[in-house]
Rosetta silent file (secondary structure, phi, psi, omega in degrees, C-alpha in Angstrom):
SEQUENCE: XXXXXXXXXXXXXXXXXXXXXXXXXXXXXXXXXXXXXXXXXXXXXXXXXXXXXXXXXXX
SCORE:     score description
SCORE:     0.000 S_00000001
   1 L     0.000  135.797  176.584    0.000    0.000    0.000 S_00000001
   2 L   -95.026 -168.903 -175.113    1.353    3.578   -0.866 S_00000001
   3 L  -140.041  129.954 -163.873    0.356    6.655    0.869 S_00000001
   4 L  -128.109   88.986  166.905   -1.407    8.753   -1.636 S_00000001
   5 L  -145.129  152.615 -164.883   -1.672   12.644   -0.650 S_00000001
   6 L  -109.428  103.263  179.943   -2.461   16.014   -1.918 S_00000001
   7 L   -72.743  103.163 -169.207   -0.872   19.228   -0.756 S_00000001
   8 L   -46.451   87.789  159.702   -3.167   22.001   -0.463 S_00000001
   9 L     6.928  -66.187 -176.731   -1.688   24.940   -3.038 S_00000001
  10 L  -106.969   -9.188  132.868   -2.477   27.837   -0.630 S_00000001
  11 L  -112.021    7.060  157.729   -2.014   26.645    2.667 S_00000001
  12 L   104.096  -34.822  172.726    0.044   23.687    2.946 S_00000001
  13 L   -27.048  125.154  178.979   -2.838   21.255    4.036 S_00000001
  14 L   -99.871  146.643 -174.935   -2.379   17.707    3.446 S_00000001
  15 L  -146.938  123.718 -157.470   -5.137   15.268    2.047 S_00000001
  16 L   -66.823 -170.604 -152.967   -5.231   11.786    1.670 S_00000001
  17 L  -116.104  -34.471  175.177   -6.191   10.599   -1.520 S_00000001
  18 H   -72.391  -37.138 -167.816   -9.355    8.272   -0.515 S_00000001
  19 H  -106.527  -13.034  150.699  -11.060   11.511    0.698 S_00000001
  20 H   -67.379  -27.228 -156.720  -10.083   13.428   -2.661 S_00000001
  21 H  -106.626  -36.370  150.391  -11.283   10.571   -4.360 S_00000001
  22 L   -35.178  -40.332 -168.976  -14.827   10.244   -1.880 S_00000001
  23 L  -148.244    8.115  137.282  -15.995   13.710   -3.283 S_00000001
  24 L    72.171  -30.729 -177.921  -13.942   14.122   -6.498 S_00000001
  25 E  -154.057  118.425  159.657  -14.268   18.309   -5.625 S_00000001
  26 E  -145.231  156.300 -178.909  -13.858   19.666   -1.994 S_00000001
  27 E   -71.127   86.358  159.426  -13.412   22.707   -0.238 S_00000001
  28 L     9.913  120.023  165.136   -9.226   22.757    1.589 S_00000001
  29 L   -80.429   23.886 -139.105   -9.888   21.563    5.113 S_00000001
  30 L  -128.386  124.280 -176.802   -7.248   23.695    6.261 S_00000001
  31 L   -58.392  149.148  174.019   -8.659   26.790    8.596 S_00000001
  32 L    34.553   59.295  166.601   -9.633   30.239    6.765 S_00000001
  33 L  -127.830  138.668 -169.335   -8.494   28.445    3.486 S_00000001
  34 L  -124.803   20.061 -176.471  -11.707   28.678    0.669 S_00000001
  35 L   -94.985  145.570  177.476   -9.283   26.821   -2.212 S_00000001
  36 E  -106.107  148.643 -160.000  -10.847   23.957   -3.589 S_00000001
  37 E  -119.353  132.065 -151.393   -9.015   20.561   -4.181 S_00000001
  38 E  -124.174  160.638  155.623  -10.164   18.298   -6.807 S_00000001
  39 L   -69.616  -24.508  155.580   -9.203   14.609   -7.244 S_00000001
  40 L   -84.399    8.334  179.728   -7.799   15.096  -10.674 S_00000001
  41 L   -72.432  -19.430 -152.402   -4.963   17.506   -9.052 S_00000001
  42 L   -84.331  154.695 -177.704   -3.082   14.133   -7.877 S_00000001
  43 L   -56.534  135.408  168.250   -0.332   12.998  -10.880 S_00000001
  44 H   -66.648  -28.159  177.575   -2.186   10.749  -13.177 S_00000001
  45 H   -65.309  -17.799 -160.011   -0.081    7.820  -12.005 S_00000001
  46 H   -93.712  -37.982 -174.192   -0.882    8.050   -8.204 S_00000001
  47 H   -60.578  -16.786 -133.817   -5.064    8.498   -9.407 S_00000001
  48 H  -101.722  -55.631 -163.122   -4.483    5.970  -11.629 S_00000001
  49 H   -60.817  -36.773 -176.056   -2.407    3.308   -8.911 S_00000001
  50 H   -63.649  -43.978 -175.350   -5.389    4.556   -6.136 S_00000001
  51 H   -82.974  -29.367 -169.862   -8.363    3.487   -8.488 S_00000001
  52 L   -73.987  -20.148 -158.641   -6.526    0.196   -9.348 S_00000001
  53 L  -139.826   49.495 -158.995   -5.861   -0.469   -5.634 S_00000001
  54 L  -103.997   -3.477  175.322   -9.111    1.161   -3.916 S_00000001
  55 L   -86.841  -42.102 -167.614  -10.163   -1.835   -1.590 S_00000001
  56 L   -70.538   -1.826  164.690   -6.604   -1.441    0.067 S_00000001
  57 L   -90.667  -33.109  176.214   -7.713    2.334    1.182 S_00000001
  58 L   -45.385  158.254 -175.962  -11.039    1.357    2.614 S_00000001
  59 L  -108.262    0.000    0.000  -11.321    2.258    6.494 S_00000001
Protein backbone atom coordinates (compact mmCIF):
# COMPACT_ATOMS: atom_id res chain seq x y z
CA UNK A 1 0.00 0.00 0.00
CA UNK A 2 1.35 3.58 -0.87
CA UNK A 3 0.36 6.65 0.87
CA UNK A 4 -1.41 8.75 -1.64
CA UNK A 5 -1.67 12.64 -0.65
CA UNK A 6 -2.46 16.01 -1.92
CA UNK A 7 -0.87 19.23 -0.76
CA UNK A 8 -3.17 22.00 -0.46
CA UNK A 9 -1.69 24.94 -3.04
CA UNK A 10 -2.48 27.84 -0.63
CA UNK A 11 -2.01 26.64 2.67
CA UNK A 12 0.04 23.69 2.95
CA UNK A 13 -2.84 21.25 4.04
CA UNK A 14 -2.38 17.71 3.45
CA UNK A 15 -5.14 15.27 2.05
CA UNK A 16 -5.23 11.79 1.67
CA UNK A 17 -6.19 10.60 -1.52
CA UNK A 18 -9.35 8.27 -0.51
CA UNK A 19 -11.06 11.51 0.70
CA UNK A 20 -10.08 13.43 -2.66
CA UNK A 21 -11.28 10.57 -4.36
CA UNK A 22 -14.83 10.24 -1.88
CA UNK A 23 -16.00 13.71 -3.28
CA UNK A 24 -13.94 14.12 -6.50
CA UNK A 25 -14.27 18.31 -5.63
CA UNK A 26 -13.86 19.67 -1.99
CA UNK A 27 -13.41 22.71 -0.24
CA UNK A 28 -9.23 22.76 1.59
CA UNK A 29 -9.89 21.56 5.11
CA UNK A 30 -7.25 23.69 6.26
CA UNK A 31 -8.66 26.79 8.60
CA UNK A 32 -9.63 30.24 6.77
CA UNK A 33 -8.49 28.45 3.49
CA UNK A 34 -11.71 28.68 0.67
CA UNK A 35 -9.28 26.82 -2.21
CA UNK A 36 -10.85 23.96 -3.59
CA UNK A 37 -9.01 20.56 -4.18
CA UNK A 38 -10.16 18.30 -6.81
CA UNK A 39 -9.20 14.61 -7.24
CA UNK A 40 -7.80 15.10 -10.67
CA UNK A 41 -4.96 17.51 -9.05
CA UNK A 42 -3.08 14.13 -7.88
CA UNK A 43 -0.33 13.00 -10.88
CA UNK A 44 -2.19 10.75 -13.18
CA UNK A 45 -0.08 7.82 -12.00
CA UNK A 46 -0.88 8.05 -8.20
CA UNK A 47 -5.06 8.50 -9.41
CA UNK A 48 -4.48 5.97 -11.63
CA UNK A 49 -2.41 3.31 -8.91
CA UNK A 50 -5.39 4.56 -6.14
CA UNK A 51 -8.36 3.49 -8.49
CA UNK A 52 -6.53 0.20 -9.35
CA UNK A 53 -5.86 -0.47 -5.63
CA UNK A 54 -9.11 1.16 -3.92
CA UNK A 55 -10.16 -1.83 -1.59
CA UNK A 56 -6.60 -1.44 0.07
CA UNK A 57 -7.71 2.33 1.18
CA UNK A 58 -11.04 1.36 2.61
CA UNK A 59 -11.32 2.26 6.49
Amino acid sequence: MRIITHTCTECGTVVSANELEGNRVMKCPGLDCANVLRFADLPQEDRQFFLEHAEQYEL
